[in-house]
XYZ file of C-alpha atoms in Angstrom:
415
model
C 0.063 -0.121 -0.125
C 1.423 3.405 -1.106
C 2.132 6.115 1.497
C -0.457 8.689 1.744
C 2.153 11.274 1.515
C 2.511 10.519 -2.275
C -1.184 11.701 -2.803
C -1.668 14.732 -5.093
C -3.586 17.577 -3.456
C -5.733 20.107 -5.570
C -6.469 23.567 -4.271
C -9.761 25.500 -4.642
C -7.917 27.705 -7.374
C -7.307 24.645 -9.305
C -3.554 24.459 -8.641
C -2.366 20.836 -7.972
C 0.325 19.967 -5.701
C 1.946 16.294 -6.745
C 2.371 15.235 -3.351
C 1.743 16.208 0.315
C 5.143 17.327 1.412
C 5.871 21.048 1.409
C 9.345 22.768 1.899
C 8.300 25.075 4.515
C 9.512 28.752 4.636
C 12.835 29.371 6.527
C 15.150 32.474 6.759
C 18.038 32.093 4.117
C 19.783 35.325 5.141
C 21.302 35.435 1.615
C 19.714 38.524 -0.030
C 22.417 41.124 0.939
C 20.944 43.799 -1.214
C 17.290 42.775 -0.620
C 17.057 41.187 -4.258
C 17.088 37.661 -5.319
C 20.951 36.669 -6.259
C 22.652 33.821 -7.873
C 23.275 32.033 -4.580
C 19.664 32.109 -3.598
C 18.475 30.765 -6.739
C 21.107 28.107 -6.252
C 19.501 27.072 -3.019
C 16.126 26.904 -4.582
C 17.339 24.897 -7.398
C 18.668 22.226 -4.895
C 15.121 22.085 -3.490
C 13.519 22.113 -6.828
C 15.487 18.839 -7.307
C 14.134 17.259 -4.074
C 10.799 15.851 -5.168
C 8.738 18.393 -2.929
C 4.943 18.685 -3.774
C 5.207 22.472 -2.879
C 8.031 24.891 -2.177
C 7.579 27.719 -0.044
C 9.972 30.583 -0.088
C 11.452 32.326 3.058
C 10.106 35.855 3.895
C 9.970 38.222 1.051
C 9.291 41.500 2.610
C 6.686 43.984 1.170
C 8.523 46.986 2.397
C 12.142 47.494 2.080
C 11.897 50.048 4.893
C 10.456 47.593 7.387
C 12.269 44.351 7.178
C 12.007 41.059 9.173
C 15.772 40.403 8.758
C 18.355 42.719 6.856
C 18.912 40.028 4.092
C 15.498 39.169 2.994
C 14.229 39.891 -0.495
C 11.950 42.908 -0.581
C 9.779 45.088 -2.757
C 11.708 48.466 -2.910
C 8.936 50.558 -4.530
C 5.690 50.530 -6.102
C 5.351 47.770 -8.648
C 3.341 48.885 -11.775
C 4.152 45.719 -14.097
C 6.388 48.000 -16.276
C 9.790 47.440 -14.568
C 11.205 44.940 -16.953
C 14.670 44.579 -15.112
C 12.717 43.739 -11.675
C 10.475 41.426 -13.570
C 13.354 39.751 -15.154
C 15.139 39.271 -11.887
C 11.917 37.647 -10.265
C 11.246 35.351 -13.173
C 14.812 33.937 -12.559
C 13.847 33.434 -8.907
C 10.507 31.546 -10.104
C 12.231 29.470 -12.604
C 14.883 28.342 -10.201
C 12.159 27.213 -7.566
C 9.927 25.592 -10.392
C 12.882 24.093 -12.337
C 11.508 20.570 -12.277
C 7.787 21.493 -12.181
C 7.256 21.931 -8.370
C 4.712 24.761 -7.657
C 6.417 27.486 -5.687
C 4.574 29.971 -3.438
C 6.040 33.002 -2.226
C 5.563 34.057 1.675
C 5.074 37.746 1.775
C 5.320 39.426 4.897
C 5.569 42.636 6.877
C 7.129 42.431 10.355
C 5.485 45.490 11.844
C 6.710 46.047 15.263
C 9.075 43.158 15.187
C 11.316 44.838 12.629
C 14.861 44.916 14.077
C 16.382 48.136 14.398
C 19.092 47.172 11.840
C 16.538 45.780 9.504
C 15.119 47.935 6.764
C 16.093 51.384 5.600
C 14.112 53.471 7.952
C 17.071 53.932 10.158
C 17.701 52.472 13.682
C 16.024 55.137 15.362
C 12.884 55.215 13.073
C 9.700 53.787 14.518
C 8.072 50.538 13.527
C 4.403 50.285 12.303
C 1.889 48.297 14.264
C -1.935 48.381 14.590
C -1.475 49.920 18.170
C 1.562 51.214 19.957
C 2.111 48.084 22.000
C 5.855 47.690 22.501
C 7.740 44.248 22.321
C 7.882 42.650 25.685
C 10.346 39.442 25.789
C 10.213 39.474 29.733
C 9.646 41.292 32.907
C 13.309 41.353 34.169
C 15.664 44.358 33.569
C 17.859 42.396 31.212
C 15.083 41.564 29.067
C 13.844 45.175 29.122
C 17.242 46.498 28.104
C 17.631 43.574 25.223
C 14.083 44.792 23.909
C 15.013 48.435 23.778
C 18.317 47.817 21.953
C 16.681 45.436 19.405
C 13.332 47.123 18.633
C 12.403 50.678 18.413
C 9.160 52.100 19.550
C 6.226 51.067 17.288
C 3.745 53.731 16.019
C 0.142 53.018 15.647
C -0.771 52.882 12.072
C -2.893 55.756 10.491
C -5.554 55.082 7.945
C -3.126 56.118 5.218
C -0.495 53.656 6.683
C -2.974 50.925 6.440
C -3.964 51.707 2.879
C -0.147 51.893 1.703
C 0.669 48.665 3.324
C -2.393 47.102 1.719
C -0.939 48.235 -1.654
C 2.361 46.837 -0.909
C 1.086 43.373 -0.146
C -0.910 43.587 -3.479
C 2.070 44.911 -5.455
C 4.275 41.992 -4.047
C 1.688 39.280 -4.888
C 1.194 40.881 -8.372
C 4.968 40.687 -9.013
C 4.977 37.017 -8.043
C 2.296 36.264 -10.353
C 3.854 38.081 -13.130
C 7.186 36.352 -12.374
C 5.522 33.071 -12.989
C 5.047 31.798 -9.361
C 2.343 29.613 -8.520
C 0.863 31.568 -5.474
C 1.525 33.693 -2.433
C 1.240 32.898 1.218
C 0.232 35.817 3.506
C 2.320 35.629 6.870
C -0.091 35.923 9.396
C 1.802 34.250 12.038
C 4.904 34.267 14.244
C 3.988 37.987 15.537
C 4.308 39.871 12.236
C 2.063 42.700 11.293
C -0.981 40.523 10.043
C -0.688 38.423 13.181
C -0.605 41.736 15.118
C -3.734 42.906 13.559
C -5.605 39.592 14.387
C -4.381 39.396 17.924
C -6.281 41.192 20.783
C -3.149 41.698 22.616
C -1.429 43.662 20.094
C -4.474 45.325 18.531
C -6.354 47.581 20.909
C -7.850 49.798 18.138
C -11.460 51.070 18.589
C -12.031 51.936 14.869
C -13.116 49.645 12.064
C -9.767 47.642 12.331
C -10.130 46.530 15.932
C -12.380 45.840 18.932
C -14.071 42.533 17.635
C -12.553 39.618 15.973
C -14.183 40.442 12.787
C -12.620 43.909 12.795
C -9.446 42.698 13.801
C -9.531 40.539 10.830
C -10.669 43.379 8.284
C -6.873 44.212 7.340
C -6.197 40.740 6.329
C -9.375 40.199 4.510
C -8.820 43.563 2.592
C -5.291 42.509 1.614
C -6.862 39.040 0.366
C -9.544 40.739 -1.483
C -7.315 43.197 -3.336
C -4.856 40.691 -4.334
C -7.673 38.761 -5.952
C -8.343 41.703 -8.387
C -4.766 41.606 -9.691
C -3.762 38.113 -10.088
C -5.110 35.151 -12.473
C -7.992 33.056 -11.177
C -5.607 29.978 -10.824
C -3.180 32.013 -8.829
C -3.181 30.480 -5.148
C -3.479 32.699 -2.173
C -2.880 30.971 1.069
C -2.207 32.284 4.697
C -0.153 31.080 7.551
C -1.717 31.606 10.979
C -0.381 31.029 14.675
C -2.029 28.407 16.740
C -0.318 29.938 19.729
C -2.302 32.998 19.883
C -5.370 31.683 21.597
C -6.088 30.148 24.810
C -9.576 28.895 26.321
C -10.957 32.557 26.569
C -9.860 33.434 23.012
C -10.310 30.275 21.095
C -13.686 31.052 19.736
C -12.389 34.533 18.431
C -9.627 32.856 16.589
C -12.295 30.322 15.126
C -14.469 33.194 13.887
C -11.459 34.985 12.146
C -10.737 31.543 10.427
C -14.229 31.233 9.283
C -13.986 34.727 7.800
C -10.908 33.726 5.869
C -12.603 30.494 4.619
C -15.633 32.523 3.387
C -13.268 34.771 1.756
C -11.945 31.906 -0.334
C -8.414 31.281 1.033
C -6.909 28.497 -0.877
C -4.989 26.905 2.095
C -4.249 27.543 5.656
C -0.829 26.791 7.191
C -0.830 26.041 11.038
C 2.300 27.144 12.876
C 3.040 29.077 15.911
C 5.322 31.206 18.170
C 6.800 34.829 17.668
C 9.703 36.807 19.062
C 7.986 36.995 22.409
C 7.043 33.433 22.283
C 9.689 31.215 20.457
C 7.868 27.858 20.350
C 8.158 27.796 16.604
C 11.913 27.108 17.317
C 11.112 24.498 20.077
C 11.694 27.368 22.962
C 9.123 28.765 25.130
C 9.223 32.219 26.735
C 9.016 32.967 30.330
C 6.060 35.363 29.708
C 3.957 32.960 27.944
C 4.535 29.225 29.050
C 3.492 26.630 26.732
C 0.325 24.610 27.652
C 0.864 20.949 28.551
C 0.251 18.600 25.789
C -1.852 15.316 26.060
C 0.071 12.052 26.260
C -1.364 11.101 22.898
C -0.226 14.433 21.251
C 3.239 14.184 22.908
C 3.729 10.824 21.305
C 3.273 12.609 17.890
C 5.730 14.720 16.234
C 3.781 17.935 15.095
C 4.126 20.869 17.627
C 0.483 22.308 16.620
C -1.355 19.085 15.938
C -4.530 19.700 18.392
C -5.041 23.180 17.164
C -5.134 21.671 13.398
C -7.647 19.059 14.257
C -9.763 21.785 15.786
C -9.888 23.734 12.820
C -10.423 20.669 10.667
C -13.660 19.696 12.632
C -15.138 23.136 11.842
C -13.889 23.469 8.217
C -13.459 19.771 6.905
C -13.019 21.167 3.167
C -10.307 23.731 4.118
C -6.934 22.757 2.747
C -4.631 22.569 5.847
C -0.828 22.528 6.165
C 0.770 21.529 9.358
C 4.247 22.760 10.100
C 6.640 22.210 12.865
C 8.141 19.265 14.356
C 7.909 16.485 11.715
C 11.188 14.431 11.715
C 10.072 10.986 10.098
C 7.766 9.270 7.608
C 5.793 7.635 10.374
C 4.924 10.983 12.072
C 4.147 12.562 9.073
C 1.774 9.738 7.925
C 0.336 9.678 11.640
C -0.783 13.359 11.227
C -2.582 12.638 7.775
C -4.328 9.478 9.095
C -5.562 11.387 11.974
C -7.067 13.819 9.300
C -5.360 16.784 11.253
C -4.090 18.152 7.882
C -3.715 17.792 4.113
C -0.210 18.960 3.699
C 2.920 18.325 5.844
C 5.147 21.407 6.210
C 8.912 20.440 6.667
C 11.273 23.082 7.537
C 14.663 22.240 9.382
C 15.007 18.741 7.724
C 14.628 20.656 4.606
C 17.833 22.643 5.365
C 19.839 19.544 6.323
C 18.801 17.526 3.288
C 17.085 19.280 0.433
C 15.971 16.055 -1.150
C 14.454 14.465 1.924
C 11.073 13.902 0.129
C 12.806 11.298 -2.186
C 13.492 9.289 0.804
C 10.120 9.759 2.450
C 8.570 8.623 -0.650
C 10.785 5.781 -1.589
C 8.867 2.610 -0.364
C 11.898 0.465 -0.748
C 13.555 2.405 2.451
C 11.785 1.231 5.775
C 10.308 3.623 8.295
C 13.202 3.492 10.778
C 15.652 4.400 8.187
C 13.595 7.432 7.252
C 13.937 9.791 9.972
C 16.196 12.681 11.116
C 17.219 13.512 14.849
C 18.122 17.115 14.956
C 19.750 18.651 18.163
C 19.576 21.950 19.402
C 21.795 24.496 17.678
C 24.701 25.591 19.817
C 24.537 29.007 21.462
C 27.560 31.273 21.288
C 29.613 31.591 24.330
C 29.336 35.250 24.372
C 25.698 35.182 24.201
C 24.785 32.762 27.068
C 24.149 35.413 29.480
C 20.937 36.424 27.664
C 17.800 34.713 28.201
C 18.017 31.177 26.974
C 14.651 31.089 25.040
C 15.448 34.172 23.035
C 19.032 33.327 22.241
C 18.297 29.819 21.473
C 15.699 30.644 19.019
C 18.021 32.991 17.187
C 20.756 30.428 17.296
C 18.292 27.902 15.540
C 17.406 30.226 12.755
C 20.929 31.323 12.168
C 22.352 27.764 12.258
C 19.757 26.449 9.714
C 20.308 29.542 7.446
C 24.068 28.680 7.546
C 23.056 24.951 6.379
C 21.070 26.381 3.526
C 23.966 28.547 2.435
C 26.103 25.449 2.582
C 24.280 23.403 0.121
C 23.722 26.269 -2.070
C 27.486 26.448 -2.365
C 27.755 22.635 -3.058
C 28.921 21.791 0.405
C 27.461 18.641 2.291
C 28.291 17.238 5.651
């Protein structure tokens, strides 16, 4: 009997993923000038040869002034469709990702208040943008307060003009991706970035049409989705990544109400992830300010970090295409999530940085299950940073370590 991982998945827009294994988004830290470059393309050509059902790019920032990292590709100015040099550059990126027919989805992002002082061209003293002027909080101690003040500038509540401009930037970036030949975009609404900040009542305390209720907090995202649909082909995929870690028993129904609005708006797929710089569980660390809820014994036996939340969404929206990302390290673990009907797509991040062709092993039935698994240890923390909060430094070390692994195989180096 063949593995369910080999099954094709058809999205509502008509796009077909040839199997259920998706290379999830990771920071590559390779776009030194914030443009796609040959080394970045080399990395994606390696993934294109790997047998993935879908390739999700790392963050592409919609505003070069507000970056998630200093080395992400970004939109530098308004895109009108007439910049042939820019379009040629991005066509090369799309072609590298899809060289062997695998659909590639561009993850588009605005970091909002999480933009580091050194990331983006607004200057280290320039304010960040946010739905509300809620500063970053990585802990209540004096050390955490100092680290936060050094790392992030004070956020500024977005005006209506700011909101309209950022919506246009998301739309322009999606249009550029479509014109370049990518198969779709994924709106990054997780990990504490700007869309997540609007959705979350902790960071969105507005009292206008963009805050105050779950539906109003979702309006910013819904307007971006609607405006993108107006400028891209009908078969162009528009997905979204959402946090499973933003809810508790008191806010769970608010989160479900927002997901219902996204489903009604025609989202093609939803990726379930979790964590932020304030809560680093997407890297396997948990902050002191937001402790991780205990898992049931049954869930602990599974690999996926966010399995229970995905199953809750599935119960309410059985036709929604769900991608579950975080923690998969073996064929058995990935198949278990599918057999539990928790998801349709398996998002794989860190193993893809270690072995860009891992799907070929997962799908090779001649290789037994116990031979198709990766044991990944925590990344080493630099000695000079060990006096900082472990959960914060550890998450940063993880991201940097796996970005380095991507850069190694892009240069043709293998351990």
